[in-house]
């Protein structure tokens, strides 16, 4: 059975439509109005193997905050819905990803207990039209709405583009492991439910 979900969210600040399909080779169609953010979401889709259609119209005349955070909210909700009761998945995933001089790490647990640990700093305020401080805001919104315990660490690096991209790809590879279906369809928990 295809694991997929569509979520639409309209506020006074953003209009967002997201569809995710977990087992579809990471085909994406991304449009948020922020080029670097689109690049990161495309990498997240491709490297996770999760197909993502993400369309957002946000109040970019203010800044990118609402667009980035709300995209995280809706993407998290869509992933949560696609996973249904979260039974039958590997649940955990971890990945180190290098990009040139930068190295980032992600470890996650699809547990229904959302939490974020974010370690690392950027040198510059902006990457293109993307405010680097919104990286943490995106992942907080995403993990809290997806029900994921998420630990992120930009271990080292000099180029902010490389550091951020390595982080998104680390999340993608960890997600790919965690959403993989297990052999017997059981729930990986001593409680029997997540």
C-alpha positions as a LaTeX table, in Angstrom:
\begin{tabular}{lrrr}
\hline
Residue & $x$ (\AA) & $y$ (\AA) & $z$ (\AA) \\
\hline
Unk1 & 0.00 & 0.00 & 0.00 \\
Unk2 & 1.34 & 3.42 & $-0.98$ \\
Unk3 & 2.31 & 5.55 & 2.01 \\
Unk4 & 1.25 & 9.05 & 1.03 \\
Unk5 & $-0.47$ & 12.14 & 2.45 \\
Unk6 & $-1.51$ & 15.62 & 1.36 \\
Unk7 & $-1.85$ & 18.58 & 3.73 \\
Unk8 & $-3.06$ & 22.08 & 2.90 \\
Unk9 & $-2.69$ & 25.00 & 5.30 \\
Unk10 & $-3.88$ & 28.58 & 4.79 \\
Unk11 & $-3.15$ & 31.42 & 7.20 \\
Unk12 & $-2.91$ & 35.19 & 6.83 \\
Unk13 & 0.85 & 34.70 & 6.35 \\
Unk14 & 1.18 & 31.62 & 4.14 \\
Unk15 & $-0.69$ & 29.31 & 1.77 \\
Unk16 & 0.96 & 25.89 & 1.64 \\
Unk17 & 0.20 & 22.63 & $-0.17$ \\
Unk18 & 2.36 & 19.58 & 0.56 \\
Unk19 & 2.13 & 16.02 & $-0.73$ \\
Unk20 & 4.60 & 13.35 & 0.36 \\
Unk21 & 4.96 & 9.80 & $-0.94$ \\
Unk22 & 7.37 & 7.74 & 1.11 \\
Unk23 & 8.29 & 5.09 & $-1.44$ \\
Unk24 & 8.67 & 6.98 & $-4.69$ \\
Unk25 & 12.38 & 7.59 & $-5.37$ \\
Unk26 & 12.57 & 11.17 & $-4.11$ \\
Unk27 & 10.91 & 12.96 & $-7.01$ \\
Unk28 & 10.22 & 16.57 & $-6.06$ \\
Unk29 & 8.46 & 19.70 & $-7.18$ \\
Unk30 & 9.38 & 22.52 & $-4.81$ \\
Unk31 & 8.41 & 26.20 & $-4.90$ \\
Unk32 & 8.64 & 28.42 & $-1.82$ \\
Unk33 & 9.94 & 31.67 & $-3.30$ \\
Unk34 & 13.29 & 31.26 & $-1.51$ \\
Unk35 & 15.82 & 29.71 & $-3.89$ \\
Unk36 & 18.25 & 28.24 & $-1.37$ \\
Unk37 & 15.40 & 26.80 & 0.71 \\
Unk38 & 14.02 & 25.14 & $-2.44$ \\
Unk39 & 17.51 & 23.70 & $-3.01$ \\
Unk40 & 17.60 & 22.26 & 0.53 \\
Unk41 & 14.10 & 20.76 & 0.28 \\
Unk42 & 14.97 & 19.23 & $-3.09$ \\
Unk43 & 18.05 & 17.63 & $-1.50$ \\
Unk44 & 15.93 & 16.42 & 1.44 \\
Unk45 & 13.53 & 14.74 & $-0.98$ \\
Unk46 & 16.14 & 13.21 & $-3.28$ \\
Unk47 & 18.39 & 11.82 & $-0.55$ \\
Unk48 & 15.54 & 10.49 & 1.61 \\
Unk49 & 13.74 & 8.82 & $-1.28$ \\
Unk50 & 10.57 & 10.62 & $-0.15$ \\
Unk51 & 8.82 & 12.32 & $-3.03$ \\
Unk52 & 7.69 & 15.81 & $-2.10$ \\
Unk53 & 5.47 & 18.33 & $-3.82$ \\
Unk54 & 5.75 & 21.55 & $-1.82$ \\
Unk55 & 4.16 & 24.81 & $-2.93$ \\
Unk56 & 4.18 & 27.82 & $-0.64$ \\
Unk57 & 3.10 & 31.41 & $-1.15$ \\
Unk58 & 4.27 & 33.40 & 1.84 \\
Unk59 & 4.65 & 36.98 & 2.99 \\
Unk60 & 8.22 & 37.30 & 1.73 \\
Unk61 & 7.82 & 41.09 & 1.70 \\
Unk62 & 8.12 & 40.76 & 5.50 \\
Unk63 & 10.91 & 38.15 & 5.55 \\
Unk64 & 11.30 & 34.40 & 5.08 \\
Unk65 & 10.38 & 33.33 & 8.61 \\
Unk66 & 6.72 & 32.44 & 8.09 \\
Unk67 & 7.44 & 30.68 & 4.80 \\
Unk68 & 10.21 & 28.51 & 6.23 \\
Unk69 & 8.60 & 27.71 & 9.58 \\
Unk70 & 5.15 & 27.02 & 8.13 \\
Unk71 & 6.64 & 24.77 & 5.45 \\
Unk72 & 8.25 & 22.79 & 8.27 \\
Unk73 & 4.89 & 22.55 & 10.04 \\
Unk74 & 3.03 & 21.26 & 6.98 \\
Unk75 & 5.80 & 18.92 & 5.82 \\
Unk76 & 5.92 & 17.42 & 9.32 \\
Unk77 & 2.14 & 16.97 & 9.38 \\
Unk78 & 2.20 & 15.28 & 5.97 \\
Unk79 & 4.97 & 12.88 & 7.01 \\
Unk80 & 3.09 & 12.11 & 10.23 \\
Unk81 & $-0.09$ & 11.31 & 8.29 \\
Unk82 & 1.75 & 9.18 & 5.71 \\
Unk83 & 3.24 & 7.06 & 8.52 \\
Unk84 & $-0.21$ & 6.54 & 10.07 \\
Unk85 & 0.30 & 4.80 & 13.46 \\
Unk86 & 4.06 & 4.44 & 12.76 \\
Unk87 & 3.93 & 0.66 & 12.98 \\
Unk88 & 6.03 & $-1.42$ & 10.64 \\
Unk89 & 8.97 & 0.99 & 10.32 \\
Unk90 & 12.62 & 0.82 & 11.36 \\
Unk91 & 11.95 & 3.92 & 13.52 \\
Unk92 & 15.60 & 4.99 & 14.04 \\
Unk93 & 18.12 & 6.49 & 11.66 \\
Unk94 & 21.51 & 8.18 & 11.88 \\
Unk95 & 23.88 & 9.62 & 9.30 \\
Unk96 & 27.12 & 11.54 & 9.00 \\
Unk97 & 27.28 & 13.50 & 5.75 \\
Unk98 & 30.35 & 15.38 & 4.47 \\
Unk99 & 30.26 & 18.16 & 1.91 \\
Unk100 & 33.74 & 19.33 & 1.01 \\
Unk101 & 35.20 & 20.81 & 4.22 \\
Unk102 & 31.92 & 20.53 & 6.18 \\
Unk103 & 30.60 & 17.58 & 8.19 \\
Unk104 & 27.12 & 17.29 & 9.66 \\
Unk105 & 25.38 & 14.60 & 11.72 \\
Unk106 & 21.77 & 13.62 & 12.32 \\
Unk107 & 20.25 & 11.02 & 14.61 \\
Unk108 & 16.49 & 10.65 & 14.83 \\
Unk109 & 13.72 & 8.56 & 16.34 \\
Unk110 & 10.21 & 8.55 & 14.87 \\
Unk111 & 8.76 & 8.12 & 18.34 \\
Unk112 & 5.72 & 10.41 & 18.74 \\
Unk113 & 7.88 & 12.25 & 21.30 \\
Unk114 & 8.98 & 15.39 & 19.47 \\
Unk115 & 12.20 & 17.00 & 20.56 \\
Unk116 & 14.97 & 18.98 & 18.88 \\
Unk117 & 18.63 & 19.31 & 19.78 \\
Unk118 & 20.36 & 21.66 & 17.32 \\
Unk119 & 24.09 & 22.26 & 17.58 \\
Unk120 & 26.14 & 24.44 & 15.27 \\
Unk121 & 26.44 & 28.03 & 14.15 \\
Unk122 & 26.59 & 29.82 & 10.86 \\
Unk123 & 29.16 & 32.49 & 10.04 \\
Unk124 & 26.88 & 34.61 & 7.87 \\
Unk125 & 23.32 & 35.81 & 8.34 \\
Unk126 & 22.20 & 34.90 & 4.82 \\
Unk127 & 22.76 & 32.24 & 2.17 \\
Unk128 & 21.28 & 33.87 & $-0.90$ \\
Unk129 & 17.80 & 34.96 & 0.23 \\
Unk130 & 17.68 & 32.37 & 3.02 \\
Unk131 & 18.19 & 33.57 & 6.60 \\
Unk132 & 20.49 & 31.00 & 8.20 \\
Unk133 & 18.81 & 31.29 & 11.61 \\
Unk134 & 15.69 & 29.79 & 10.00 \\
Unk135 & 17.43 & 26.44 & 9.60 \\
Unk136 & 16.79 & 25.62 & 13.24 \\
Unk137 & 13.24 & 27.03 & 13.03 \\
Unk138 & 12.46 & 24.76 & 10.07 \\
Unk139 & 13.69 & 21.62 & 11.77 \\
Unk140 & 11.90 & 22.48 & 15.03 \\
Unk141 & 8.59 & 22.94 & 13.21 \\
Unk142 & 9.18 & 19.80 & 11.16 \\
Unk143 & 10.07 & 17.45 & 14.02 \\
Unk144 & 7.37 & 18.70 & 16.39 \\
Unk145 & 4.67 & 18.18 & 13.76 \\
Unk146 & 6.04 & 14.84 & 12.55 \\
Unk147 & 6.49 & 13.41 & 16.06 \\
Unk148 & 10.25 & 12.97 & 15.71 \\
Unk149 & 13.05 & 13.21 & 18.25 \\
Unk150 & 15.72 & 14.96 & 16.18 \\
Unk151 & 19.37 & 15.55 & 17.08 \\
Unk152 & 21.36 & 17.70 & 14.65 \\
Unk153 & 24.98 & 18.74 & 14.73 \\
Unk154 & 26.91 & 20.81 & 12.21 \\
Unk155 & 30.18 & 19.37 & 13.46 \\
Unk156 & 32.53 & 21.61 & 11.51 \\
Unk157 & 32.93 & 23.54 & 8.29 \\
Unk158 & 33.72 & 26.99 & 6.94 \\
Unk159 & 31.31 & 27.48 & 4.05 \\
Unk160 & 27.74 & 28.06 & 5.29 \\
Unk161 & 26.22 & 26.62 & 2.11 \\
Unk162 & 28.18 & 23.39 & 2.61 \\
Unk163 & 27.35 & 23.19 & 6.33 \\
Unk164 & 23.63 & 23.66 & 5.78 \\
Unk165 & 23.42 & 21.32 & 2.81 \\
Unk166 & 25.34 & 18.59 & 4.65 \\
Unk167 & 22.83 & 18.94 & 7.51 \\
Unk168 & 19.76 & 18.61 & 5.28 \\
Unk169 & 21.31 & 15.59 & 3.56 \\
Unk170 & 22.15 & 14.01 & 6.92 \\
Unk171 & 18.50 & 14.38 & 7.94 \\
Unk172 & 17.46 & 12.88 & 4.60 \\
Unk173 & 19.63 & 9.78 & 4.97 \\
Unk174 & 18.55 & 9.27 & 8.58 \\
Unk175 & 14.90 & 9.61 & 7.54 \\
Unk176 & 15.39 & 7.08 & 4.75 \\
Unk177 & 16.58 & 4.52 & 7.31 \\
Unk178 & 13.85 & 5.33 & 9.84 \\
Unk179 & 10.83 & 5.17 & 7.50 \\
Unk180 & 12.00 & 1.91 & 5.87 \\
Unk181 & 9.45 & $-0.84$ & 6.38 \\
Unk182 & 10.44 & $-3.73$ & 8.63 \\
Unk183 & 9.85 & $-7.35$ & 7.65 \\
Unk184 & 6.98 & $-8.25$ & 9.94 \\
Unk185 & 5.05 & $-4.98$ & 10.20 \\
Unk186 & 5.51 & $-4.83$ & 13.97 \\
Unk187 & 5.95 & $-1.72$ & 16.11 \\
Unk188 & 9.50 & $-1.34$ & 17.39 \\
Unk189 & 8.61 & $-0.57$ & 21.00 \\
Unk190 & 8.39 & $-2.53$ & 24.23 \\
Unk191 & 5.07 & $-0.75$ & 24.80 \\
Unk192 & 3.65 & $-2.13$ & 21.57 \\
Unk193 & 2.63 & 1.34 & 20.34 \\
Unk194 & 4.37 & 4.63 & 19.63 \\
\hline
\end{tabular}
